[in-house]
Short mmCIF file of C-alpha atoms and ligand atoms in Angstrom, two decimals:
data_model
loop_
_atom_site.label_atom_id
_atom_site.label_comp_id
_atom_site.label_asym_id
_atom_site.label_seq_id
_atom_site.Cartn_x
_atom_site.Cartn_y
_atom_site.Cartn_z
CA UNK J 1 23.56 27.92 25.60
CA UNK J 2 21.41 26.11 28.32
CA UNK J 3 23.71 24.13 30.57
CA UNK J 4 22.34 21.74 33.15
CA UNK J 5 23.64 22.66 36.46
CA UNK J 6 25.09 20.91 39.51
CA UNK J 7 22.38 18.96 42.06
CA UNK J 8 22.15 18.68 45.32
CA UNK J 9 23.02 15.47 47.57
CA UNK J 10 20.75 14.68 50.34
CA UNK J 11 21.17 12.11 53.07
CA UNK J 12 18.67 9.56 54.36
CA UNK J 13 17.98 7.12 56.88
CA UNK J 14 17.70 3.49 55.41
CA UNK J 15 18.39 -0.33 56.51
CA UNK J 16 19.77 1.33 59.69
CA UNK J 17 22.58 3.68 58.52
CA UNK J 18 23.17 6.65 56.40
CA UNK J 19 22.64 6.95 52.92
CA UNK J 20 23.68 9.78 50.12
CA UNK J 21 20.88 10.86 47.67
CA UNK J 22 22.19 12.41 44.98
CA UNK J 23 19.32 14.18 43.42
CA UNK J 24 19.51 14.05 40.00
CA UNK J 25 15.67 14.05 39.71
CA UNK J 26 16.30 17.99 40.85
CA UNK J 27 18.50 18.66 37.32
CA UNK J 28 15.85 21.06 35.63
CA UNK J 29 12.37 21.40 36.03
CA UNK J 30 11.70 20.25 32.44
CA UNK J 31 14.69 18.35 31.65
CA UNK J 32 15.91 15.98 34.71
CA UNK J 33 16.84 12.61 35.37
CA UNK J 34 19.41 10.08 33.55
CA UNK J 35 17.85 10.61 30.56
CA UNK J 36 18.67 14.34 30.56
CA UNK J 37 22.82 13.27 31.68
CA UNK J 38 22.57 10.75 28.46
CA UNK J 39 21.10 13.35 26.23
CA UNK J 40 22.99 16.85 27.29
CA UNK J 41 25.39 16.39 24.64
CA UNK J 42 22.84 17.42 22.58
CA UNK J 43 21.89 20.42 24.53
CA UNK J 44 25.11 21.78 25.06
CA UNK J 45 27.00 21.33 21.39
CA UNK J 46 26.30 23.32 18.09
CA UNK J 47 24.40 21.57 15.38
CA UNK J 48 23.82 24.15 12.31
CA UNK J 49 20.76 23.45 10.33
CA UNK J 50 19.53 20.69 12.52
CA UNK J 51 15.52 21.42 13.04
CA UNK J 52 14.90 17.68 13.89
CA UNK J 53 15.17 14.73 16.38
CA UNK J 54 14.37 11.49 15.61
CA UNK J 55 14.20 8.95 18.39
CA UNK J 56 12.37 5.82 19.53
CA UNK J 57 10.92 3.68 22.03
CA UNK J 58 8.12 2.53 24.73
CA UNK J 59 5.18 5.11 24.24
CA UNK J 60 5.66 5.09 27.81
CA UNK J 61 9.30 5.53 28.29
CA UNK J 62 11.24 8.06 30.22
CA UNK J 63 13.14 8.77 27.24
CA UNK J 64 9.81 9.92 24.80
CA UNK J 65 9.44 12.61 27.64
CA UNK J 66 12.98 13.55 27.84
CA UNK J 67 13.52 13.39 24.41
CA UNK J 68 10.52 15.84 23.72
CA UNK J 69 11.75 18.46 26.57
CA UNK J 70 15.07 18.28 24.75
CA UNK J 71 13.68 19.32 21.50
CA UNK J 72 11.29 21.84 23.51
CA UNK J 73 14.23 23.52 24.65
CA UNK J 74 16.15 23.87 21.58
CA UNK J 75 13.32 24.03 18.93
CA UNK J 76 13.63 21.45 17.24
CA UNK J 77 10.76 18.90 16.08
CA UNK J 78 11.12 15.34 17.69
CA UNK J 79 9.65 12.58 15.30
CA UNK J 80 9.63 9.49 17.66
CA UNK J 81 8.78 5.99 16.57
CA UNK J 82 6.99 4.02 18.39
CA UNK J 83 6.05 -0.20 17.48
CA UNK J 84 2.43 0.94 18.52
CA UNK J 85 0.23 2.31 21.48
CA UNK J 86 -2.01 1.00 23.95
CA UNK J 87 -5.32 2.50 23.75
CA UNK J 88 -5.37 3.12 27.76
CA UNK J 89 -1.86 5.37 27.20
CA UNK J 90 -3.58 7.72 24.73
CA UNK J 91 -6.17 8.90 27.12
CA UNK J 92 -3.78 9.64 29.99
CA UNK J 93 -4.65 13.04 31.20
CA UNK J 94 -0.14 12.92 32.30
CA UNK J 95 2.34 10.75 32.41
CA UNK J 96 5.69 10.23 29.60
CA UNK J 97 3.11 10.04 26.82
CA UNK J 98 0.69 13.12 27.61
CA UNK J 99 3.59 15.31 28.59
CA UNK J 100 5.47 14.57 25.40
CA UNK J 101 2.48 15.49 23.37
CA UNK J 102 2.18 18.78 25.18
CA UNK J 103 5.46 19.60 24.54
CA UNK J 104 4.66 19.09 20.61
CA UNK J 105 6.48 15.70 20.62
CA UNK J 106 5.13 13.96 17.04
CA UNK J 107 4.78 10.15 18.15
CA UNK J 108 4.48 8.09 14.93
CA UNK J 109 2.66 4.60 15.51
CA UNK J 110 4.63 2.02 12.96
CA UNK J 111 1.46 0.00 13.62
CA UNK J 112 -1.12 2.25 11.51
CA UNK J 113 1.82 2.89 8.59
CA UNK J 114 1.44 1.06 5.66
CA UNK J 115 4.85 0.75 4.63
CA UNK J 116 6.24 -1.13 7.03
CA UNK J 117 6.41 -4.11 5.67
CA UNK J 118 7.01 -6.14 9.30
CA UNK J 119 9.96 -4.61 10.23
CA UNK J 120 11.17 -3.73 13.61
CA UNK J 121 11.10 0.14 14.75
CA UNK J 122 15.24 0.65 14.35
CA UNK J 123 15.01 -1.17 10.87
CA UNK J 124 11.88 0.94 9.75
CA UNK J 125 13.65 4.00 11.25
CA UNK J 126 17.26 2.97 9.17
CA UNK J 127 15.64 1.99 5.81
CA UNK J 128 12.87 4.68 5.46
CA UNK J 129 13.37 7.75 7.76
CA UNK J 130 17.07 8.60 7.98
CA UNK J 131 17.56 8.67 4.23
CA UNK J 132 15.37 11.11 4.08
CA UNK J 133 15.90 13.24 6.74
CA UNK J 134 20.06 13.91 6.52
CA UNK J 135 19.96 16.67 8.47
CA UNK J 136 18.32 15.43 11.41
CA UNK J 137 20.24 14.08 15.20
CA UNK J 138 19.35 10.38 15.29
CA UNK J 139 19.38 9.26 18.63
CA UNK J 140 19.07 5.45 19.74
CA UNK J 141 16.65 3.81 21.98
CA UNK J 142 16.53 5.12 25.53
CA UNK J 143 20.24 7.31 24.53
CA UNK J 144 22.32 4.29 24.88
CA UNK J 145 25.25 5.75 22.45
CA UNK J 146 28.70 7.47 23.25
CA UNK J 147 27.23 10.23 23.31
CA UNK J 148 25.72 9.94 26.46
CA UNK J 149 29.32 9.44 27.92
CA UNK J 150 29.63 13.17 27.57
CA UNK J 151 26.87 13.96 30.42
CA UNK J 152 27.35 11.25 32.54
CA UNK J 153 31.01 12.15 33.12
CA UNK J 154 29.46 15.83 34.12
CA UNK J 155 27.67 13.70 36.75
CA UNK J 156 30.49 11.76 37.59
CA UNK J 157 32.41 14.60 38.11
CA UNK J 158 29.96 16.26 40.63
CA UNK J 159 29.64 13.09 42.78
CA UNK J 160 33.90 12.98 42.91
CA UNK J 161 33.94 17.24 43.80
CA UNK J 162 31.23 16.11 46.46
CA UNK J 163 33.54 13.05 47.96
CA UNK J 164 36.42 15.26 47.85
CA UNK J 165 34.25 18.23 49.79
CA UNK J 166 33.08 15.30 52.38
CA UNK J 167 36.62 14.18 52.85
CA UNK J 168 35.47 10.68 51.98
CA UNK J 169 38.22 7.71 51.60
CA UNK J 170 35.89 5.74 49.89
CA UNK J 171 32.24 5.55 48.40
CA UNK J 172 29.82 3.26 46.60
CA UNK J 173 27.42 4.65 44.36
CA UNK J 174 24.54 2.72 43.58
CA UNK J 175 21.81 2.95 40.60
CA UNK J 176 19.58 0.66 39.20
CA UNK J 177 20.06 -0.26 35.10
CA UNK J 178 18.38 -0.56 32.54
CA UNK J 179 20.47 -0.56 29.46
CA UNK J 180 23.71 0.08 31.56
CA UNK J 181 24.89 2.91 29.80
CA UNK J 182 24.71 5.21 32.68
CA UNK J 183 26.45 2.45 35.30
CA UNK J 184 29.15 2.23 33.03
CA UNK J 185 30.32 5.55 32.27
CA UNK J 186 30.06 6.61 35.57
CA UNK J 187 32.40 3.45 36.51
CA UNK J 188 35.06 4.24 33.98
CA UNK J 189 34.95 8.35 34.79
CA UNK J 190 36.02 6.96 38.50
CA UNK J 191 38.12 4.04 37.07
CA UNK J 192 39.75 6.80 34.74
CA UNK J 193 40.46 9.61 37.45
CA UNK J 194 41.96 6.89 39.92
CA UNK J 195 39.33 7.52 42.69
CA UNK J 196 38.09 5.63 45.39
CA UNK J 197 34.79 5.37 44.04
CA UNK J 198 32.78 2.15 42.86
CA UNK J 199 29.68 1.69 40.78
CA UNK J 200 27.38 -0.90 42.28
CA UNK J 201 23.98 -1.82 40.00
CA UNK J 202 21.59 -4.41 39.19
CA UNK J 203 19.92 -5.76 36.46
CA UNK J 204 16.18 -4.51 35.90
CA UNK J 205 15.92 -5.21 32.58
CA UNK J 206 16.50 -8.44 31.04
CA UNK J 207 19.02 -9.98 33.47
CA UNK J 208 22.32 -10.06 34.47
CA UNK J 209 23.59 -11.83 31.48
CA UNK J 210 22.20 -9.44 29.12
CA UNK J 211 23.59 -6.47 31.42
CA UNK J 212 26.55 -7.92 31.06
CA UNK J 213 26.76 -7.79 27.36
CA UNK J 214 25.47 -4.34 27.38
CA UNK J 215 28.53 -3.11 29.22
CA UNK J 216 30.84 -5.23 26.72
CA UNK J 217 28.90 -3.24 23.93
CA UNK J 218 29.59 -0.01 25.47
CA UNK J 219 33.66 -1.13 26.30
CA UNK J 220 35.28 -4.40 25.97
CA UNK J 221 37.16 -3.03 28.85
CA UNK J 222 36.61 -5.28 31.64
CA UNK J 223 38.05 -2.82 34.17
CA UNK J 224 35.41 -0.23 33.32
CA UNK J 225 32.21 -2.53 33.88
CA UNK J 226 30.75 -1.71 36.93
CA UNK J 227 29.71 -4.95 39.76
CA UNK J 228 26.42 -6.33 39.63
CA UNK J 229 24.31 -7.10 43.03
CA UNK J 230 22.82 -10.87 42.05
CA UNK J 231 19.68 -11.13 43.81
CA UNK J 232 18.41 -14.63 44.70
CA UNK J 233 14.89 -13.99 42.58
CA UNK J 234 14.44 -12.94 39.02
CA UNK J 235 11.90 -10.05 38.42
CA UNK J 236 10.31 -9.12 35.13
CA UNK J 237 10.75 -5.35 34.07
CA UNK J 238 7.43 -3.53 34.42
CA UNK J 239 5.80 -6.27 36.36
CA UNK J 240 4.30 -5.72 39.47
CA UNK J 241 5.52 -7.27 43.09
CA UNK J 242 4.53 -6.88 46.73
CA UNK J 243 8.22 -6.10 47.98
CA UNK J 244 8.77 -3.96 45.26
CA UNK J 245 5.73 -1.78 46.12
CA UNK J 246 6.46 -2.21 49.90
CA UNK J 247 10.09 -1.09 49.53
CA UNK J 248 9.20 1.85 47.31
CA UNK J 249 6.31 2.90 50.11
CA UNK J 250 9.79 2.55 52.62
CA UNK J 251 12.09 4.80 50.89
CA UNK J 252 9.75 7.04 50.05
CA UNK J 253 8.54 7.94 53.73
CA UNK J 254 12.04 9.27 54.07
CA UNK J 255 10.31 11.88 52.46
CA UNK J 256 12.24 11.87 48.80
CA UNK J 257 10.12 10.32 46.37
CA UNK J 258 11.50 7.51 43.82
CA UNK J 259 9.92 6.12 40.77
CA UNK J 260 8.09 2.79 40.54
CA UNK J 261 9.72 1.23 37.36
CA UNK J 262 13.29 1.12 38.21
CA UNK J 263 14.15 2.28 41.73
CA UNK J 264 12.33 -0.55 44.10
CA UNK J 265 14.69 -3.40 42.77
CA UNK J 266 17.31 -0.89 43.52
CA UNK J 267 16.77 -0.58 47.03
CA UNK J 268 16.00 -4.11 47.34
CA UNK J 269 19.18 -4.94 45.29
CA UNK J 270 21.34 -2.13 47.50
CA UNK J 271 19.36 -3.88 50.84
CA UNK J 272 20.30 -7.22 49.98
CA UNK J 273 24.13 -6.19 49.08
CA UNK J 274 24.75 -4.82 52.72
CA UNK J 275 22.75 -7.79 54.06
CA UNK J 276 25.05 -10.34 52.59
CA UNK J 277 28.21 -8.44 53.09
CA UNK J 278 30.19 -6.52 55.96
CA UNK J 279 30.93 -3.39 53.21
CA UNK J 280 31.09 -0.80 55.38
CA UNK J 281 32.05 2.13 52.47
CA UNK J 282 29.16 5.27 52.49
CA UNK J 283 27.11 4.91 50.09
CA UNK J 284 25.56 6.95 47.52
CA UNK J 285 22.17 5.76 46.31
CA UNK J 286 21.80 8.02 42.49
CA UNK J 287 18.32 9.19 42.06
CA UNK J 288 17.56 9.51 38.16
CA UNK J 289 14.34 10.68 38.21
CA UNK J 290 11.62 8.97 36.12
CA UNK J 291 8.47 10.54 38.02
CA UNK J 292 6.54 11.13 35.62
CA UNK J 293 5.93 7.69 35.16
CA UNK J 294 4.19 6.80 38.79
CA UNK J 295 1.41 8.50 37.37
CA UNK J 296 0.63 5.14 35.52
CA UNK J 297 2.17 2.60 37.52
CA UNK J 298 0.90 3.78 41.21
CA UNK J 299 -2.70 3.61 40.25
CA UNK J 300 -1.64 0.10 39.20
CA UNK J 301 0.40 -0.99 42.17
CA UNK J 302 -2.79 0.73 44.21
CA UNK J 303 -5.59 -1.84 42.65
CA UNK J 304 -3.50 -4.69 43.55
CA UNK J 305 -1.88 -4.27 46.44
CA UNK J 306 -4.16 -1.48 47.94
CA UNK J 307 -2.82 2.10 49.49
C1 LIG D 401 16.33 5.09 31.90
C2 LIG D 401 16.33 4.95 33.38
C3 LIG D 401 17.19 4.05 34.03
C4 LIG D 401 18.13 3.14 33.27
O1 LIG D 401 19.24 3.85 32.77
P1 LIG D 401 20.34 3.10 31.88
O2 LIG D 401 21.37 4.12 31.60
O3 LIG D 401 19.66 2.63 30.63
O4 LIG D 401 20.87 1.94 32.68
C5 LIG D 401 17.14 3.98 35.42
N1 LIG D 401 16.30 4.75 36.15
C6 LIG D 401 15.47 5.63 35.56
C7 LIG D 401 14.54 6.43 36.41
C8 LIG D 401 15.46 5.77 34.15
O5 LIG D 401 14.62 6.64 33.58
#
C-alpha cells in the first residue's frame, strides 16, 4: 500500500528573520499538498469492492486535482460534481481542471443535467447519486470530514519529530485556511500531545466569523481551535490585489514557490502578526501546495498588475 512519506523543512529569509518551510508541496509528485494530508485516509485503508469516488466542488479547485490523482493511484473512477463550468476553464491546456481530466477524472456539470430540479450540488449529490451508488467513498467538498484528521495528524507528527530534532522550546506554525479543517487538526494533534507548538491562521475564505464556526463544526472544543491573525482589511477569496501579488512576487524570490489563491494573505497575515506583536517563537510557515493552480491565476495577476 502507497504511503505518503515524510517532507522536508527548508528555511528562508523573510520580514528580517528566519523562517521554517515545511514543504508539504514536495509530498508526491502526483499526490501533494493539504489536500493529499486530508485525503490519505483513503489511500492508506482497505475498502473491498469500492471502484468509485464521488466528490465535489470548484471546477477549479485543488481538491478536483487531488481528488482525481487519488483515484489515479488506486483505480478507482472519480465522478465529481460540479454546479457548472466556465467556458475559459475547459480550454485550459493545465491547470486543476485539465490535469484532472488527464488523469480520467469524470467531471459532471449539474448545469447541463436535466434532473436537477434547482438543487444545490451536495443536495443533487444526496438525493440522486449516493442511492445509487452504495458502494462508492463519498467524500465532502474540499475533504473537510474526520477523515482528514487521520493525515493531518501524520503531518502533525512530522513537524513535532522535527521540533524535537531542532531542540526547539517553542514554535508557531502558520497556514493559511480555507475551510479550517487542516488548522484545526493540526492544533489539537499539538494541544493533544502537550507540546509547545501553536497553530496560527487566517481567514481566506469567507471571514473570520465563518472560520470560526468551521472550527466549532469540526470540535466544540474551544481548546483545540487554533488563533486567528485579524487583519485590518477584508479580502475576497479569489479576487485579485496589488499586495497580494507583490507579497507572493517577495516570498517567492526566496526561491520556493507558493501558490496565488491562498498563500499571499498568508504571508501578509504572518507579516502583520510579527508587526503588531513582540512574539519572538520560530516560526514555521506550512506550504500546502496548490501549484497547479498559478497556471490560471498568474496570467491573471500578470494583465493587471503587469510582470
Ligand atoms: C485547500 C487549501 C487550503 C485550505 O485548506 P483547509 O484545510 O480547507 O483550511 C490552503 N492552501 C492550499 C494551497 C489549499 O489547496
Amino acid at each position: 500500500m502507497m504511503k505518503l512519506s515524510h517532507t522536508p523543512v527548508d528555511s528562508i529569509e523573510m520580514f528580517g528573520r528566519e523562517v521554517f518551510v515545511k514543504r508539504d508541496d514536495l509530498l508526491h509528485p502526483e499526490f501533494s499538498g493539504n489536500k493529499a494530508r486530508k485525503f490519505a485516509y483513503f489511500l492508506e485503508h482497505e475498502f473491498p469492492g469500492v471502484q468509485k469516488v464521488i466528490g465535489y466542488g470548484s471546477a477549479q479547485a485543488n481538491s478536483l486535482y487531488s481528488m482525481s490523482a487519488l483515484a489515479k493511484l488506486r483505480g478507482w473512477q472519480l465522478d465529481f460534481y460540479v454546479d457548472h463550468i466556465a467556458s475559459h476553464i475547459k480550454t485550459q491546456q493545465e491547470g486543476n481542471y485539465a490535469r484532472a481530466c488527464q488523469n480520467g477524472a469524470n467531471i459532471i456539470d449539474l448545469s447541463e443535467l436535466d434532473d436537477r430540479e434547482g438543487r444545490d450540488t451536495l443536495t443533487y449529490i444526496e438525493e440522486r447519486v449516493l442511492p445509487e451508488e452504495k458502494m462508492a467513498v463519498f467524500v465532502p467538498e474540499g475533504g473537510r470530514c474526520g477523515y482528514a484528521e487521520f493525515g493531518v495528524s501524520k503531518l502533525a507528527g512530522e513537524i513535532c519529530e522535527w521540533f524535537k530534532e531542532q531542540g526547539l522550546l517553542s514554535l508557531i506554525v502558520f497556514l493559511p485556511s480555507g475551510t479550517g479543517t487542516t488548522a484545526l487538526f493540526l492544533n489539537k494533534y499539538f494541544v493533544e500531545q502537550g507540546v509547545t507548538i501553536r497553530v496560527l491562521t487566517c481567514a481566506a475564505v469567507g471571514g473570520d466569523d465563518y472560520l470560526k464556526l468551521q472550527f466549532e463544526e469540526l470540535s466544540d472544543d474551544v481548546i483545540y481551535h487554533p488563533e486567528i491573525v485579524v487583519m485590518p482589511k477584508k479580502y475576497h477569496f479569489g479576487k485579485l490585489y496589488r499586495e497580494f501579488y507583490e507579497m507572493w512576487q517577495r516570498v517567492c524570490n526566496t526561491g520556493i514557490e507558493f501558490e496565488l489563491l491562498y498563500d499571499p494573505l498568508g504571508w501578509l497575515a504572518l507579516e502583520h502578526y510579527l508587526n503588531t506583536t513582540a512574539d519572538k517563537t520560530p516560526v514555521m510557515y506550512l506550504h500546502q501546495g496548490g501549484l497547479l493552480g498559478n497556471v490560471s491565476m498568474l496570467p491573471r495577476y500578470q494583465r493587471k498588475y503587469g510582470d
